Structure formats: C-alpha cells, structure tokens
PDB file of C-alpha atoms in Angstrom:
ATOM      1  CA  MET A   1     -24.345 -19.543 -13.144  1.00 41.00           C
ATOM      2  CA  SER A   2     -21.082 -19.919 -15.166  1.00 40.00           C
ATOM      3  CA  ARG A   3     -18.124 -21.667 -13.568  1.00 38.00           C
ATOM      4  CA  LEU A   4     -16.154 -18.359 -13.609  1.00 38.00           C
ATOM      5  CA  TRP A   5     -18.888 -16.499 -11.700  1.00 37.00           C
ATOM      6  CA  PHE A   6     -19.449 -19.453  -9.365  1.00 33.00           C
ATOM      7  CA  ASN A   7     -15.780 -19.616  -8.479  1.00 39.00           C
ATOM      8  CA  ARG A   8     -15.712 -15.910  -7.863  1.00 42.00           C
ATOM      9  CA  PHE A   9     -18.880 -16.127  -5.701  1.00 38.00           C
ATOM     10  CA  MET A  10     -17.355 -18.890  -3.636  1.00 36.00           C
ATOM     11  CA  PHE A  11     -14.070 -17.040  -3.295  1.00 40.00           C
ATOM     12  CA  ILE A  12     -15.752 -13.887  -2.085  1.00 42.00           C
ATOM     13  CA  THR A  13     -17.985 -15.840   0.262  1.00 37.00           C
ATOM     14  CA  THR A  14     -14.971 -17.525   1.786  1.00 38.00           C
ATOM     15  CA  LEU A  15     -13.176 -14.179   2.105  1.00 45.00           C
ATOM     16  CA  ILE A  16     -16.132 -12.687   3.992  1.00 42.00           C
ATOM     17  CA  LEU A  17     -16.167 -15.614   6.420  1.00 37.00           C
ATOM     18  CA  VAL A  18     -12.426 -15.415   6.977  1.00 43.00           C
ATOM     19  CA  SER A  19     -12.550 -11.657   7.370  1.00 48.00           C
ATOM     20  CA  SER A  20     -15.335 -12.005   9.964  1.00 42.00           C
ATOM     21  CA  LEU A  21     -13.138 -14.361  11.936  1.00 40.00           C
ATOM     22  CA  ILE A  22     -10.155 -12.001  11.704  1.00 44.00           C
ATOM     23  CA  LEU A  23     -12.244  -8.959  12.801  1.00 47.00           C
ATOM     24  CA  SER A  24     -13.737 -10.811  15.729  1.00 46.00           C
ATOM     25  CA  CYS A  25     -10.289 -11.739  17.151  1.00 58.00           C
ATOM     26  CA  THR A  26      -8.188  -8.748  16.137  1.00 70.00           C
ATOM     27  CA  PRO A  27      -4.711  -8.944  17.654  1.00 81.00           C
ATOM     28  CA  ALA A  28      -3.859  -6.375  20.341  1.00 89.00           C
ATOM     29  CA  THR A  29      -2.007  -3.283  19.299  1.00 92.00           C
ATOM     30  CA  ARG A  30       1.360  -2.592  20.936  1.00 92.00           C
ATOM     31  CA  ILE A  31       3.399   0.516  21.702  1.00 92.00           C
ATOM     32  CA  PRO A  32       5.895   0.813  20.211  1.00 95.00           C
ATOM     33  CA  LEU A  33       4.903  -0.848  16.975  1.00 96.00           C
ATOM     34  CA  PRO A  34       6.847  -4.202  16.625  1.00 96.00           C
ATOM     35  CA  LEU A  35       9.372  -4.093  13.756  1.00 97.00           C
ATOM     36  CA  LEU A  36      11.433  -6.476  11.709  1.00 98.00           C
ATOM     37  CA  THR A  37      14.559  -4.680  10.491  1.00 97.00           C
ATOM     38  CA  TYR A  38      16.798  -5.861   7.623  1.00 97.00           C
ATOM     39  CA  THR A  39      20.071  -4.054   7.211  1.00 94.00           C
ATOM     40  CA  GLN A  40      23.113  -4.831   5.143  1.00 85.00           C
ATOM     41  CA  PRO A  41      26.858  -4.705   6.020  1.00 81.00           C
ATOM     42  CA  GLN A  42      27.281  -1.538   4.059  1.00 81.00           C
ATOM     43  CA  GLN A  43      25.483   1.526   5.419  1.00 82.00           C
ATOM     44  CA  ASN A  44      22.474   2.339   3.228  1.00 91.00           C
ATOM     45  CA  PRO A  45      21.264   5.932   2.999  1.00 95.00           C
ATOM     46  CA  ASN A  46      17.639   5.031   2.362  1.00 97.00           C
ATOM     47  CA  LEU A  47      14.800   3.042   3.945  1.00 97.00           C
ATOM     48  CA  LEU A  48      12.017   1.025   2.487  1.00 98.00           C
ATOM     49  CA  VAL A  49       9.070   0.474   4.878  1.00 98.00           C
ATOM     50  CA  ILE A  50       6.803  -2.481   3.843  1.00 98.00           C
ATOM     51  CA  LEU A  51       3.311  -2.489   5.075  1.00 98.00           C
ATOM     52  CA  ARG A  52       1.481  -5.876   5.244  1.00 97.00           C
ATOM     53  CA  GLY A  53      -1.972  -6.874   4.238  1.00 95.00           C
ATOM     54  CA  ILE A  54      -4.781  -8.029   6.521  1.00 93.00           C
ATOM     55  CA  GLY A  55      -3.751 -11.703   6.422  1.00 87.00           C
ATOM     56  CA  GLY A  56      -0.388 -13.455   6.900  1.00 85.00           C
ATOM     57  CA  SER A  57       2.313 -11.911   9.114  1.00 92.00           C
ATOM     58  CA  ALA A  58       5.222  -9.541   8.938  1.00 95.00           C
ATOM     59  CA  GLU A  59       7.537 -12.527   8.784  1.00 96.00           C
ATOM     60  CA  ASP A  60       6.053 -13.589   5.432  1.00 96.00           C
ATOM     61  CA  PHE A  61       8.086 -11.027   3.467  1.00 97.00           C
ATOM     62  CA  GLU A  62      11.369 -12.662   4.279  1.00 97.00           C
ATOM     63  CA  ARG A  63       9.963 -16.182   4.001  1.00 95.00           C
ATOM     64  CA  LEU A  64       8.443 -15.548   0.549  1.00 95.00           C
ATOM     65  CA  GLY A  65      11.457 -13.779  -0.914  1.00 97.00           C
ATOM     66  CA  ALA A  66      10.494 -10.054  -0.813  1.00 97.00           C
ATOM     67  CA  ILE A  67      13.569  -9.112   1.290  1.00 98.00           C
ATOM     68  CA  ALA A  68      15.831 -11.207  -0.911  1.00 97.00           C
ATOM     69  CA  ALA A  69      14.456  -9.374  -3.940  1.00 98.00           C
ATOM     70  CA  VAL A  70      15.621  -6.047  -2.513  1.00 97.00           C
ATOM     71  CA  ARG A  71      19.096  -7.405  -1.865  1.00 95.00           C
ATOM     72  CA  GLN A  72      19.402  -9.100  -5.204  1.00 95.00           C
ATOM     73  CA  ARG A  73      19.064  -5.769  -6.955  1.00 95.00           C
ATOM     74  CA  ASN A  74      21.764  -4.199  -4.812  1.00 93.00           C
ATOM     75  CA  LEU A  75      19.404  -1.366  -3.910  1.00 95.00           C
ATOM     76  CA  PRO A  76      20.868   1.213  -1.464  1.00 95.00           C
ATOM     77  CA  PHE A  77      17.961   0.574   0.930  1.00 97.00           C
ATOM     78  CA  ASP A  78      17.547  -0.940   4.328  1.00 97.00           C
ATOM     79  CA  VAL A  79      14.177  -2.518   4.898  1.00 98.00           C
ATOM     80  CA  VAL A  80      11.817  -2.403   7.943  1.00 98.00           C
ATOM     81  CA  VAL A  81       8.574  -4.340   8.202  1.00 98.00           C
ATOM     82  CA  PRO A  82       6.225  -3.068  10.940  1.00 98.00           C
ATOM     83  CA  ASP A  83       3.686  -5.607  12.247  1.00 97.00           C
ATOM     84  CA  ALA A  84       0.979  -3.134  11.293  1.00 97.00           C
ATOM     85  CA  HIS A  85      -1.935  -5.522  11.454  1.00 96.00           C
ATOM     86  CA  PHE A  86      -5.648  -4.662  11.135  1.00 96.00           C
ATOM     87  CA  GLY A  87      -5.925  -3.692  14.831  1.00 96.00           C
ATOM     88  CA  TYR A  88      -4.026  -0.410  14.173  1.00 96.00           C
ATOM     89  CA  TYR A  89      -6.508   0.501  11.393  1.00 96.00           C
ATOM     90  CA  LYS A  90      -9.473  -0.383  13.540  1.00 94.00           C
ATOM     91  CA  LYS A  91      -8.262   1.755  16.475  1.00 95.00           C
ATOM     92  CA  GLN A  92      -7.128   4.526  14.041  1.00 95.00           C
ATOM     93  CA  THR A  93      -3.621   4.528  15.475  1.00 97.00           C
ATOM     94  CA  LEU A  94      -1.719   3.437  12.418  1.00 98.00           C
ATOM     95  CA  VAL A  95      -0.552   6.920  11.443  1.00 98.00           C
ATOM     96  CA  ASP A  96       0.634   7.833  14.941  1.00 98.00           C
ATOM     97  CA  ARG A  97       2.487   4.565  15.354  1.00 98.00           C
ATOM     98  CA  LEU A  98       4.243   4.802  12.046  1.00 98.00           C
ATOM     99  CA  TYR A  99       5.188   8.400  12.680  1.00 98.00           C
ATOM    100  CA  GLU A 100       6.502   7.906  16.196  1.00 98.00           C
ATOM    101  CA  ASP A 101       7.945   4.423  15.946  1.00 98.00           C
ATOM    102  CA  VAL A 102       9.195   4.157  12.298  1.00 98.00           C
ATOM    103  CA  ILE A 103       9.455   7.327  10.288  1.00 98.00           C
ATOM    104  CA  GLN A 104      10.707   9.878  12.827  1.00 98.00           C
ATOM    105  CA  PRO A 105      13.361   7.509  14.310  1.00 98.00           C
ATOM    106  CA  ALA A 106      14.501   6.716  10.743  1.00 97.00           C
ATOM    107  CA  ARG A 107      14.996  10.432   9.997  1.00 96.00           C
ATOM    108  CA  GLN A 108      16.875  10.807  13.266  1.00 96.00           C
ATOM    109  CA  GLN A 109      19.118   7.866  12.266  1.00 95.00           C
ATOM    110  CA  GLY A 110      20.044   9.814   9.143  1.00 95.00           C
ATOM    111  CA  TYR A 111      18.072   8.010   6.376  1.00 96.00           C
ATOM    112  CA  GLN A 112      17.854  10.401   3.435  1.00 95.00           C
ATOM    113  CA  HIS A 113      14.924   8.902   1.543  1.00 97.00           C
ATOM    114  CA  ILE A 114      12.012   6.927   2.983  1.00 98.00           C
ATOM    115  CA  TRP A 115       9.719   4.983   0.673  1.00 98.00           C
ATOM    116  CA  LEU A 116       6.548   3.019   1.581  1.00 98.00           C
ATOM    117  CA  ALA A 117       5.596  -0.275  -0.101  1.00 98.00           C
ATOM    118  CA  GLY A 118       2.045  -1.237   0.694  1.00 98.00           C
ATOM    119  CA  PHE A 119       0.549  -4.638  -0.015  1.00 97.00           C
ATOM    120  CA  SER A 120      -3.289  -4.781  -0.208  1.00 97.00           C
ATOM    121  CA  MET A 121      -4.446  -3.230   3.149  1.00 97.00           C
ATOM    122  CA  GLY A 122      -0.912  -1.852   3.495  1.00 98.00           C
ATOM    123  CA  GLY A 123      -1.475   0.150   0.266  1.00 98.00           C
ATOM    124  CA  LEU A 124      -4.465   1.746   1.864  1.00 97.00           C
ATOM    125  CA  GLY A 125      -2.306   2.418   4.985  1.00 98.00           C
ATOM    126  CA  SER A 126       0.396   4.046   2.854  1.00 98.00           C
ATOM    127  CA  LEU A 127      -2.104   6.547   1.403  1.00 98.00           C
ATOM    128  CA  ILE A 128      -3.631   7.290   4.788  1.00 98.00           C
ATOM    129  CA  TYR A 129      -0.159   7.991   6.211  1.00 98.00           C
ATOM    130  CA  VAL A 130       0.895  10.276   3.345  1.00 97.00           C
ATOM    131  CA  ARG A 131      -2.426  12.150   3.500  1.00 96.00           C
ATOM    132  CA  GLU A 132      -1.343  13.334   7.014  1.00 96.00           C
ATOM    133  CA  HIS A 133       2.445  13.480   6.582  1.00 96.00           C
ATOM    134  CA  PRO A 134       3.233  14.065   2.841  1.00 94.00           C
ATOM    135  CA  GLU A 135       6.616  15.656   3.723  1.00 94.00           C
ATOM    136  CA  ASP A 136       7.865  12.481   5.414  1.00 96.00           C
ATOM    137  CA  ILE A 137       7.741  10.134   2.450  1.00 97.00           C
ATOM    138  CA  ASP A 138       9.687  10.319  -0.818  1.00 97.00           C
ATOM    139  CA  GLY A 139       7.724   7.732  -2.758  1.00 97.00           C
ATOM    140  CA  ILE A 140       5.031   5.068  -2.589  1.00 98.00           C
ATOM    141  CA  LEU A 141       4.892   1.614  -4.160  1.00 98.00           C
ATOM    142  CA  LEU A 142       1.369   0.184  -4.167  1.00 98.00           C
ATOM    143  CA  ILE A 143       0.827  -3.545  -4.638  1.00 98.00           C
ATOM    144  CA  THR A 144      -2.782  -4.495  -5.281  1.00 97.00           C
ATOM    145  CA  PRO A 145      -4.038  -1.823  -2.790  1.00 97.00           C
ATOM    146  CA  PHE A 146      -7.429  -2.213  -1.219  1.00 97.00           C
ATOM    147  CA  LEU A 147      -9.068   1.228  -1.645  1.00 97.00           C
ATOM    148  CA  GLY A 148     -12.697   0.727  -0.706  1.00 96.00           C
ATOM    149  CA  TRP A 149     -15.802  -1.271  -1.265  1.00 95.00           C
ATOM    150  CA  ASP A 150     -17.769  -1.359  -4.516  1.00 94.00           C
ATOM    151  CA  GLY A 151     -20.258   1.347  -3.361  1.00 96.00           C
ATOM    152  CA  ILE A 152     -17.721   4.217  -3.227  1.00 97.00           C
ATOM    153  CA  ILE A 153     -15.893   3.050  -6.372  1.00 97.00           C
ATOM    154  CA  HIS A 154     -19.154   2.909  -8.369  1.00 96.00           C
ATOM    155  CA  GLU A 155     -20.249   6.281  -6.987  1.00 97.00           C
ATOM    156  CA  ILE A 156     -17.063   7.857  -8.283  1.00 98.00           C
ATOM    157  CA  LYS A 157     -17.273   6.175 -11.624  1.00 97.00           C
ATOM    158  CA  ASP A 158     -20.886   7.020 -12.083  1.00 97.00           C
ATOM    159  CA  ALA A 159     -20.057  10.669 -11.322  1.00 98.00           C
ATOM    160  CA  GLY A 160     -17.683  10.664 -14.283  1.00 97.00           C
ATOM    161  CA  GLY A 161     -14.377   9.980 -12.561  1.00 97.00           C
ATOM    162  CA  VAL A 162     -12.307  11.192  -9.653  1.00 98.00           C
ATOM    163  CA  SER A 163     -11.807  14.763 -11.030  1.00 96.00           C
ATOM    164  CA  VAL A 164     -15.534  15.580 -11.177  1.00 97.00           C
ATOM    165  CA  TRP A 165     -16.731  13.474  -8.227  1.00 98.00           C
ATOM    166  CA  GLN A 166     -17.839  15.493  -5.194  1.00 97.00           C
ATOM    167  CA  PRO A 167     -17.321  13.711  -1.838  1.00 96.00           C
ATOM    168  CA  GLY A 168     -19.764  15.934   0.027  1.00 94.00           C
ATOM    169  CA  THR A 169     -19.570  16.652   3.726  1.00 94.00           C
ATOM    170  CA  PHE A 170     -18.195  13.803   5.848  1.00 94.00           C
ATOM    171  CA  ASP A 171     -16.301  13.095   9.021  1.00 95.00           C
ATOM    172  CA  PRO A 172     -12.901  11.506   8.164  1.00 91.00           C
ATOM    173  CA  ALA A 173     -12.997   9.586  11.445  1.00 89.00           C
ATOM    174  CA  ASP A 174     -16.253   7.879  10.349  1.00 93.00           C
ATOM    175  CA  ASP A 175     -15.770   7.555   6.548  1.00 96.00           C
ATOM    176  CA  TRP A 176     -12.306   6.397   5.666  1.00 96.00           C
ATOM    177  CA  GLN A 177     -13.271   5.706   2.058  1.00 97.00           C
ATOM    178  CA  ARG A 178     -14.292   9.303   1.266  1.00 98.00           C
ATOM    179  CA  MET A 179     -11.277  10.507   3.234  1.00 97.00           C
ATOM    180  CA  VAL A 180      -8.869   8.511   1.068  1.00 97.00           C
ATOM    181  CA  TRP A 181     -10.560   9.295  -2.251  1.00 98.00           C
ATOM    182  CA  SER A 182     -10.900  12.973  -1.381  1.00 97.00           C
ATOM    183  CA  TRP A 183      -7.160  13.011  -0.867  1.00 97.00           C
ATOM    184  CA  ILE A 184      -6.617  11.127  -4.216  1.00 97.00           C
ATOM    185  CA  LYS A 185      -8.766  13.802  -5.840  1.00 96.00           C
ATOM    186  CA  GLU A 186      -6.586  16.579  -4.361  1.00 95.00           C
ATOM    187  CA  TYR A 187      -3.468  14.679  -5.524  1.00 95.00           C
ATOM    188  CA  GLN A 188      -4.847  14.569  -9.054  1.00 94.00           C
ATOM    189  CA  HIS A 189      -5.612  18.291  -9.077  1.00 91.00           C
ATOM    190  CA  ALA A 190      -1.969  19.013  -8.042  1.00 90.00           C
ATOM    191  CA  LEU A 191      -0.446  16.946 -10.832  1.00 86.00           C
ATOM    192  CA  PRO A 192      -0.545  19.629 -13.641  1.00 80.00           C
ATOM    193  CA  LEU A 193       1.416  21.942 -11.345  1.00 80.00           C
ATOM    194  CA  GLY A 194       4.569  19.797 -11.459  1.00 78.00           C
ATOM    195  CA  PRO A 195       5.946  16.373 -10.481  1.00 74.00           C
ATOM    196  CA  PRO A 196       3.724  14.811  -7.923  1.00 75.00           C
ATOM    197  CA  SER A 197       5.023  14.640  -4.373  1.00 83.00           C
ATOM    198  CA  PRO A 198       5.393  11.994  -3.258  1.00 95.00           C
ATOM    199  CA  PRO A 199       5.310   9.957  -6.555  1.00 96.00           C
ATOM    200  CA  ILE A 200       2.917   7.003  -6.430  1.00 97.00           C
ATOM    201  CA  TYR A 201       3.636   3.831  -8.369  1.00 98.00           C
ATOM    202  CA  LEU A 202       0.773   1.363  -8.759  1.00 98.00           C
ATOM    203  CA  GLY A 203       0.660  -2.309  -9.772  1.00 98.00           C
ATOM    204  CA  TYR A 204      -2.274  -4.680  -9.593  1.00 98.00           C
ATOM    205  CA  GLY A 205      -3.636  -7.962 -10.954  1.00 97.00           C
ATOM    206  CA  GLN A 206      -6.196  -7.488 -13.762  1.00 94.00           C
ATOM    207  CA  ASP A 207      -8.266 -10.374 -12.380  1.00 93.00           C
ATOM    208  CA  ASP A 208      -8.241  -9.189  -8.792  1.00 93.00           C
ATOM    209  CA  SER A 209     -11.591  -9.771  -7.132  1.00 88.00           C
ATOM    210  CA  ILE A 210     -10.560  -8.340  -3.763  1.00 89.00           C
ATOM    211  CA  ALA A 211      -9.052  -5.000  -4.572  1.00 83.00           C
ATOM    212  CA  ASP A 212     -11.343  -5.227  -7.616  1.00 86.00           C
ATOM    213  CA  GLU A 213     -12.117  -1.846  -9.287  1.00 95.00           C
ATOM    214  CA  GLY A 214     -10.167   0.385  -6.834  1.00 97.00           C
ATOM    215  CA  PRO A 215      -6.702   0.121  -8.438  1.00 98.00           C
ATOM    216  CA  PRO A 216      -7.904   0.657 -12.038  1.00 97.00           C
ATOM    217  CA  LEU A 217      -9.716   3.778 -10.881  1.00 98.00           C
ATOM    218  CA  LEU A 218      -6.633   5.055  -9.143  1.00 98.00           C
ATOM    219  CA  ALA A 219      -4.617   4.349 -12.292  1.00 97.00           C
ATOM    220  CA  THR A 220      -6.812   6.964 -14.121  1.00 97.00           C
ATOM    221  CA  VAL A 221      -5.358   9.580 -11.733  1.00 96.00           C
ATOM    222  CA  LEU A 222      -1.671   8.690 -12.062  1.00 96.00           C
ATOM    223  CA  PRO A 223       0.692   9.398 -14.936  1.00 93.00           C
ATOM    224  CA  PRO A 224       0.534   6.487 -17.387  1.00 93.00           C
ATOM    225  CA  CYS A 225       4.077   5.456 -16.753  1.00 94.00           C
ATOM    226  CA  ASN A 226       3.362   5.138 -12.992  1.00 96.00           C
ATOM    227  CA  SER A 227       0.888   2.279 -13.163  1.00 97.00           C
ATOM    228  CA  PHE A 228       0.629  -1.166 -14.671  1.00 98.00           C
ATOM    229  CA  HIS A 229      -1.307  -4.390 -14.347  1.00 97.00           C
ATOM    230  CA  ILE A 230      -0.460  -8.042 -14.910  1.00 97.00           C
ATOM    231  CA  PRO A 231      -2.547 -11.205 -15.219  1.00 97.00           C
ATOM    232  CA  GLY A 232      -3.671 -12.734 -11.985  1.00 96.00           C
ATOM    233  CA  GLY A 233      -5.628 -12.120  -8.842  1.00 95.00           C
ATOM    234  CA  HIS A 234      -5.103 -11.193  -5.252  1.00 94.00           C
ATOM    235  CA  ASP A 235      -2.459 -13.686  -4.192  1.00 94.00           C
ATOM    236  CA  TYR A 236       1.164 -13.700  -3.066  1.00 92.00           C
ATOM    237  CA  GLU A 237       2.612 -14.812  -6.397  1.00 95.00           C
ATOM    238  CA  VAL A 238       0.999 -11.904  -8.230  1.00 97.00           C
ATOM    239  CA  MET A 239       1.923  -9.477  -5.445  1.00 97.00           C
ATOM    240  CA  LEU A 240       5.578 -10.497  -5.408  1.00 97.00           C
ATOM    241  CA  THR A 241       5.765 -10.209  -9.225  1.00 98.00           C
ATOM    242  CA  ILE A 242       4.427  -6.655  -8.934  1.00 98.00           C
ATOM    243  CA  PHE A 243       6.768  -5.882  -6.032  1.00 98.00           C
ATOM    244  CA  ARG A 244       9.794  -7.049  -8.005  1.00 98.00           C
ATOM    245  CA  ARG A 245       8.765  -4.817 -10.953  1.00 98.00           C
ATOM    246  CA  HIS A 246       8.424  -1.879  -8.575  1.00 98.00           C
ATOM    247  CA  LEU A 247      11.912  -2.624  -7.241  1.00 98.00           C
ATOM    248  CA  ASP A 248      13.269  -2.427 -10.810  1.00 97.00           C
ATOM    249  CA  THR A 249      11.702   1.042 -11.074  1.00 94.00           C
ATOM    250  CA  LEU A 250      13.316   2.019  -7.760  1.00 95.00           C
ATOM    251  CA  ARG A 251      16.700   0.746  -8.988  1.00 93.00           C
ATOM    252  CA  ASP A 252      16.414   3.032 -12.034  1.00 92.00           C
ATOM    253  CA  GLN A 253      16.002   5.956  -9.650  1.00 90.00           C
ATOM    254  CA  PHE A 254      18.723   4.929  -7.212  1.00 89.00           C
ATOM    255  CA  PRO A 255      21.421   3.389  -9.444  1.00 78.00           C
ATOM    256  CA  VAL A 256      24.439   1.845  -7.767  1.00 67.00           C
ATOM    257  CA  ASP A 257      27.606   0.246  -8.991  1.00 56.00           C
ATOM    258  CA  THR A 258      27.251  -3.494  -9.014  1.00 47.00           C
ATOM    259  CA  PRO A 259      30.188  -5.516  -7.755  1.00 45.00           C
TER     260      PRO A 259
END
C-alpha cells in the first residue's frame, strides 16, 4: 500500500470513528434554533446565513475569521450563524427550523436578499432547504458540500451523468441522497430556460477525501463560471479560502462604495 493510500485509509478510518462518536451523542435540538447574529453599525439590506458542518461549532466562524472576511469586503450583508448541528438533520427538522426561526423573521425585518453559505454538511442543508423553499433564497454559496456517499455518486456517474440518471421510485423521508440528487437533476433541466434560480456557486478542494466525488459531479451541472476547485482537502484552511473567493463573487454582485 502506497503512503498516499495508507494516509487516506487512516484518515477515513479516523473519520468513521469520530463520526460514530458524534452520532451516538447527538446534541439535543432546540426551538427556536439558537443563532449568532453579526450586524454592523450601518443598516444592511441583505442577510448571509452560514450553515455549519458536522464538526466544530457555530462560534468557529468568528474565531477563524469568516465573519471578519465579510466585513473586510464591506459587503452590504448582515450575517447570522444558526447552530444547525447534525441533530436537526437526523430529526428532519432542519428545514422547518430555518424557515420559522431564520428566514421568515429575516423577511419580516425587511432584508431584501437572503443568501445561504453552506460548509460541508451545511452545503447539503442549503440544498435541502432550497428544494422546499426556492422562493426564499436569492443565492447559495457551497463550500466543499457533502452530497452523499460513494454508492449514489458512482450510480449517477455509471448511468452517464446527472441528466440521464433515473432516480427511480423512492421515499424522500427515507432516502435523502436520491431526494437531493433528484432536485439537482431538476435544477439542471431548468438551466436552458434562463438564469437559474437561485444561482448556486460551488467551491471545493480537489484532494477532498470527505466530500470526495460529490462536488465535481455537481460542477458538471452548473454553469462553468459558477464552480471552481483549489488544491487541498476537507479542512478549515481550504474552506476559508473558498469562502473568501465566494465573498469576492458576492461583492461583484453587490458593489458598494468603499470609504
């Protein structure tokens, strides 16, 4: 076994063990969904909702510089980070909690545009939410999204790609992978009719062994200018680099006068 494959094997083995521990002691879900809110002195007309991955915490985004990256670009966005941990996915309450505790209150407060930024598991959560409430979200930034295990990805690739793959009959409540990829297939079919709504921007590490083949497969669905990859794997440094690049794209769409 080569050193590269041995290292990957050990990394995946460790991940499985850590994931098992996480799943066996999933934090309790709360109503309403706990939020960390970051506003600025000037009133911003837009909101960026950041969805976390399976590890770490909602506080990590400020600690590691993600919130500062938004402010440094003078983006006309407030930021909210829900503590949307794995428990909400496991109980299938993520969409309801985001709708009732984050998105609807934001609209009532007068925010004009609401974007989602999903890291890893949060990327999956972003797509799950938009599948049910596409009218609520104005754009999605995906950062190394986890989109399913190897089995479903290989099934789609072996069929010849997303456009020709047939998901078959399934219960969305029991098969989230087919649910998500079926929606991606519908999204792809709608692209020739006009600008996609909401637009999806994708970034991922080309050496990612966690999200693995899901993001490159999604990239085949999106307009070429909406996806990119950089060297690196599934770690904070790579994710933050991708996030900053997404923010530059967002700045191009929401230009403001710099002081």
